[in-house]
PDB file of C-alpha atoms in Angstrom:
ATOM      1  CA  MET Q1158     115.644  74.233 100.711  1.00 59.00           C
ATOM      2  CA  LYS Q1159     112.133  73.728 102.012  1.00 65.00           C
ATOM      3  CA  GLN Q1160     109.852  76.735 101.743  1.00 69.00           C
ATOM      4  CA  GLN Q1161     108.205  77.910 104.945  1.00 75.00           C
ATOM      5  CA  LYS Q1162     104.453  78.292 104.933  1.00 84.00           C
ATOM      6  CA  ILE Q1163     103.331  81.826 105.607  1.00 87.00           C
ATOM      7  CA  SER Q1164     100.683  82.492 108.216  1.00 91.00           C
ATOM      8  CA  ASN Q1165      97.265  84.001 107.581  1.00 92.00           C
ATOM      9  CA  GLY Q1166      98.405  87.168 109.351  1.00 93.00           C
ATOM     10  CA  GLN Q1167     101.305  87.549 106.933  1.00 94.00           C
ATOM     11  CA  ARG Q1168      98.980  86.881 104.013  1.00 94.00           C
ATOM     12  CA  ALA Q1169      96.608  89.548 105.335  1.00 96.00           C
ATOM     13  CA  LEU Q1170      99.405  92.094 105.723  1.00 96.00           C
ATOM     14  CA  TRP Q1171     100.676  91.544 102.193  1.00 96.00           C
ATOM     15  CA  SER Q1172      97.131  91.596 100.848  1.00 96.00           C
ATOM     16  CA  PHE Q1173      96.544  94.986 102.454  1.00 97.00           C
ATOM     17  CA  LEU Q1174      99.847  96.429 101.252  1.00 97.00           C
ATOM     18  CA  ILE Q1175      99.452  95.208  97.687  1.00 96.00           C
ATOM     19  CA  ALA Q1176      95.809  96.306  97.500  1.00 96.00           C
ATOM     20  CA  THR Q1177      96.645  99.826  98.684  1.00 96.00           C
ATOM     21  CA  LEU Q1178      99.586 100.266  96.312  1.00 96.00           C
ATOM     22  CA  VAL Q1179      98.706  98.226  93.235  1.00 97.00           C
ATOM     23  CA  GLY Q1180      94.969  98.998  93.158  1.00 96.00           C
ATOM     24  CA  PRO Q1181      95.385 102.750  92.533  1.00 97.00           C
ATOM     25  CA  PHE Q1182      98.137 102.025  89.999  1.00 98.00           C
ATOM     26  CA  PHE Q1183      95.818  99.777  87.990  1.00 98.00           C
ATOM     27  CA  ALA Q1184      93.021 102.375  88.210  1.00 96.00           C
ATOM     28  CA  ALA Q1185      95.346 105.112  86.930  1.00 97.00           C
ATOM     29  CA  LEU Q1186      96.628 102.860  84.159  1.00 97.00           C
ATOM     30  CA  ILE Q1187      93.109 101.987  83.026  1.00 97.00           C
ATOM     31  CA  VAL Q1188      92.043 105.656  83.082  1.00 94.00           C
ATOM     32  CA  ALA Q1189      95.112 106.668  81.057  1.00 95.00           C
ATOM     33  CA  LEU Q1190      94.541 103.935  78.462  1.00 95.00           C
ATOM     34  CA  LEU Q1191      90.824 104.691  78.148  1.00 93.00           C
ATOM     35  CA  THR Q1192      91.514 108.408  77.825  1.00 91.00           C
ATOM     36  CA  LEU Q1193      94.122 107.867  75.127  1.00 92.00           C
ATOM     37  CA  ALA Q1194      91.854 105.484  73.207  1.00 92.00           C
ATOM     38  CA  ALA Q1195      88.819 107.767  73.493  1.00 89.00           C
ATOM     39  CA  GLY Q1196      90.851 110.793  72.474  1.00 88.00           C
ATOM     40  CA  ALA Q1197      92.359 109.029  69.479  1.00 87.00           C
ATOM     41  CA  LEU Q1198      88.921 107.918  68.306  1.00 87.00           C
ATOM     42  CA  GLN Q1199      87.298 111.272  69.168  1.00 84.00           C
ATOM     43  CA  MET Q1200      84.775 109.463  71.341  1.00 83.00           C
ATOM     44  CA  GLY Q1201      83.960 109.500  74.996  1.00 78.00           C
ATOM     45  CA  PRO Q1202      83.068 112.425  77.231  1.00 76.00           C
ATOM     46  CA  PRO Q1203      82.566 115.904  75.766  1.00 77.00           C
ATOM     47  CA  SER Q1204      85.821 117.046  77.372  1.00 75.00           C
ATOM     48  CA  LEU Q1205      87.736 114.802  74.922  1.00 77.00           C
ATOM     49  CA  LYS Q1206      85.812 115.552  71.757  1.00 78.00           C
ATOM     50  CA  GLY Q1207      87.308 118.124  69.455  1.00 79.00           C
ATOM     51  CA  ILE Q1208      90.696 118.507  71.147  1.00 84.00           C
ATOM     52  CA  ALA Q1209      93.956 117.929  69.299  1.00 85.00           C
ATOM     53  CA  MET Q1210      95.664 114.577  69.719  1.00 84.00           C
ATOM     54  CA  THR Q1211      98.723 116.381  71.075  1.00 85.00           C
ATOM     55  CA  ASP Q1212      96.621 117.553  74.023  1.00 89.00           C
ATOM     56  CA  VAL Q1213      95.056 114.157  74.680  1.00 90.00           C
ATOM     57  CA  GLY Q1214      98.278 112.785  76.164  1.00 91.00           C
ATOM     58  CA  ALA Q1215      98.516 115.626  78.656  1.00 92.00           C
ATOM     59  CA  ARG Q1216      94.867 115.200  79.608  1.00 91.00           C
ATOM     60  CA  ALA Q1217      95.356 111.423  80.006  1.00 93.00           C
ATOM     61  CA  ALA Q1218      98.369 111.971  82.265  1.00 95.00           C
ATOM     62  CA  GLY Q1219      96.492 114.482  84.391  1.00 94.00           C
ATOM     63  CA  TRP Q1220      93.450 112.285  84.787  1.00 91.00           C
ATOM     64  CA  ALA Q1221      95.642 109.261  85.553  1.00 95.00           C
ATOM     65  CA  LEU Q1222      97.411 111.179  88.325  1.00 96.00           C
ATOM     66  CA  GLN Q1223      94.102 112.387  89.751  1.00 92.00           C
ATOM     67  CA  SER Q1224      92.791 108.815  89.590  1.00 92.00           C
ATOM     68  CA  TYR Q1225      95.814 107.454  91.447  1.00 95.00           C
ATOM     69  CA  VAL Q1226      95.470 110.015  94.224  1.00 94.00           C
ATOM     70  CA  TRP Q1227      91.690 109.675  94.512  1.00 91.00           C
ATOM     71  CA  ALA Q1228      91.823 105.853  94.468  1.00 93.00           C
ATOM     72  CA  ALA Q1229      93.970 105.746  97.614  1.00 93.00           C
ATOM     73  CA  LEU Q1230      90.974 105.853  99.960  1.00 93.00           C
ATOM     74  CA  PRO Q1231      88.869 103.136  98.299  1.00 94.00           C
ATOM     75  CA  ALA Q1232      92.001 101.008  97.886  1.00 96.00           C
ATOM     76  CA  GLY Q1233      92.711 101.352 101.596  1.00 96.00           C
ATOM     77  CA  LEU Q1234      89.133 100.405 102.470  1.00 96.00           C
ATOM     78  CA  ALA Q1235      89.218  97.454 100.095  1.00 97.00           C
ATOM     79  CA  GLY Q1236      92.659  96.416 101.329  1.00 97.00           C
ATOM     80  CA  ALA Q1237      91.447  96.379 104.930  1.00 97.00           C
ATOM     81  CA  ALA Q1238      88.398  94.287 104.035  1.00 97.00           C
ATOM     82  CA  ILE Q1239      90.456  91.875 101.936  1.00 97.00           C
ATOM     83  CA  ALA Q1240      93.009  91.598 104.745  1.00 97.00           C
ATOM     84  CA  ALA Q1241      90.252  90.801 107.235  1.00 97.00           C
ATOM     85  CA  TRP Q1242      88.876  88.092 104.956  1.00 96.00           C
ATOM     86  CA  VAL Q1243      92.336  86.632 104.284  1.00 95.00           C
ATOM     87  CA  SER Q1244      93.255  86.636 107.967  1.00 94.00           C
ATOM     88  CA  LEU Q1245      90.214  84.494 108.695  1.00 94.00           C
ATOM     89  CA  LYS Q1246      90.204  82.175 105.675  1.00 92.00           C
ATOM     90  CA  GLY Q1247      93.772  82.274 104.330  1.00 89.00           C
ATOM     91  CA  THR Q1248      92.515  83.052 100.826  1.00 92.00           C
ATOM     92  CA  ALA Q1249      89.977  85.157  98.993  1.00 94.00           C
ATOM     93  CA  PRO Q1250      88.045  84.272  95.824  1.00 94.00           C
ATOM     94  CA  TRP Q1251      88.332  86.609  92.860  1.00 94.00           C
ATOM     95  CA  LEU Q1252      84.650  87.489  92.897  1.00 95.00           C
ATOM     96  CA  GLY Q1253      84.829  88.427  96.566  1.00 95.00           C
ATOM     97  CA  VAL Q1254      87.813  90.701  95.963  1.00 96.00           C
ATOM     98  CA  VAL Q1255      86.037  92.382  93.034  1.00 96.00           C
ATOM     99  CA  ALA Q1256      82.874  92.884  95.095  1.00 97.00           C
ATOM    100  CA  ILE Q1257      84.893  94.350  97.960  1.00 97.00           C
ATOM    101  CA  GLY Q1258      86.608  96.737  95.548  1.00 96.00           C
ATOM    102  CA  VAL Q1259      83.340  97.980  94.055  1.00 96.00           C
ATOM    103  CA  VAL Q1260      81.714  98.408  97.479  1.00 96.00           C
ATOM    104  CA  ALA Q1261      84.778 100.311  98.728  1.00 95.00           C
ATOM    105  CA  PHE Q1262      84.550 102.528  95.636  1.00 93.00           C
ATOM    106  CA  GLY Q1263      80.872 103.176  96.377  1.00 91.00           C
ATOM    107  CA  ILE Q1264      81.617 104.134  99.973  1.00 92.00           C
ATOM    108  CA  ALA Q1265      84.475 106.412  98.944  1.00 90.00           C
ATOM    109  CA  SER Q1266      82.438 108.047  96.185  1.00 87.00           C
ATOM    110  CA  VAL Q1267      79.871 109.114  98.763  1.00 87.00           C
ATOM    111  CA  ALA Q1268      82.422 110.103 101.420  1.00 86.00           C
ATOM    112  CA  VAL Q1269      84.940 111.953  99.235  1.00 80.00           C
ATOM    113  CA  PRO Q1270      83.919 114.396  96.520  1.00 76.00           C
ATOM    114  CA  GLY Q1271      85.792 114.742  93.271  1.00 70.00           C
ATOM    115  CA  LEU Q1272      84.164 112.266  90.908  1.00 69.00           C
ATOM    116  CA  LEU Q1273      82.888 113.393  87.562  1.00 66.00           C
ATOM    117  CA  PRO Q1274      79.089 113.573  87.647  1.00 67.00           C
ATOM    118  CA  ASN Q1275      77.217 110.839  85.796  1.00 71.00           C
ATOM    119  CA  HIS Q1276      80.291 108.615  85.523  1.00 78.00           C
ATOM    120  CA  GLY Q1277      79.637 106.373  88.522  1.00 81.00           C
ATOM    121  CA  THR Q1278      78.969 103.211  86.546  1.00 87.00           C
ATOM    122  CA  ALA Q1279      82.067 103.549  84.390  1.00 87.00           C
ATOM    123  CA  LEU Q1280      84.225 104.326  87.414  1.00 88.00           C
ATOM    124  CA  ALA Q1281      82.763 101.372  89.327  1.00 92.00           C
ATOM    125  CA  PHE Q1282      83.720  99.182  86.359  1.00 94.00           C
ATOM    126  CA  ILE Q1283      87.264 100.560  86.552  1.00 94.00           C
ATOM    127  CA  ALA Q1284      87.258  99.763  90.283  1.00 95.00           C
ATOM    128  CA  ALA Q1285      86.166  96.203  89.480  1.00 97.00           C
ATOM    129  CA  LEU Q1286      88.943  95.782  86.916  1.00 97.00           C
ATOM    130  CA  SER Q1287      91.501  97.206  89.348  1.00 97.00           C
ATOM    131  CA  SER Q1288      90.331  94.810  92.049  1.00 96.00           C
ATOM    132  CA  LEU Q1289      90.587  91.913  89.652  1.00 96.00           C
ATOM    133  CA  GLY Q1290      94.143  92.997  88.877  1.00 96.00           C
ATOM    134  CA  VAL Q1291      94.941  93.107  92.598  1.00 96.00           C
ATOM    135  CA  TRP Q1292      93.572  89.587  93.019  1.00 96.00           C
ATOM    136  CA  ALA Q1293      95.688  88.404  90.070  1.00 95.00           C
ATOM    137  CA  VAL Q1294      98.836  89.915  91.597  1.00 96.00           C
ATOM    138  CA  LEU Q1295      98.066  88.312  94.964  1.00 95.00           C
ATOM    139  CA  ALA Q1296      97.399  84.929  93.367  1.00 94.00           C
ATOM    140  CA  ARG Q1297     100.477  85.123  91.127  1.00 94.00           C
ATOM    141  CA  ALA Q1298     102.683  86.034  94.112  1.00 93.00           C
ATOM    142  CA  ARG Q1299     101.190  83.022  95.942  1.00 91.00           C
ATOM    143  CA  ILE Q1300     100.044  85.212  98.798  1.00 93.00           C
ATOM    144  CA  LEU Q1301      96.555  83.819  98.502  1.00 88.00           C
ATOM    145  CA  ALA Q1302      96.411  80.154  99.349  1.00 70.00           C
ATOM    146  CA  PRO Q1303      94.885  77.914  96.687  1.00 61.00           C
ATOM    147  CA  GLY Q1304      91.267  77.008  97.211  1.00 54.00           C
TER     148      GLY Q1304
END
């Protein structure tokens, strides 16, 4: 059976939906993994140094949940921008998606309080990795047209 080609509007809709759901998931996953690694190595922020390894898992789960909830706004902003780009062009390059994700994080970090002070660069890097993951999911699902 011949596969129907999806329109740019459908690509934009799926780009928005995946960015708003998968982006915060990747951010929470990265935060949980970094917290577990930093806690196991007794490195990282002062809040992880000197606590028992049995408490690191609980702290990682809590921070991952907070990250998922907080990342909803920047993921929505990024998803809307990616959807606008995809609706016009039919695709989006990986670097553009990463840049959109970091800019959306920057806007949300100013608009919504709740970030740890002096962690902006590390959190922007997590936003970039999450955006790259979103682009990979979109490309793998063939939502983004080649090119």
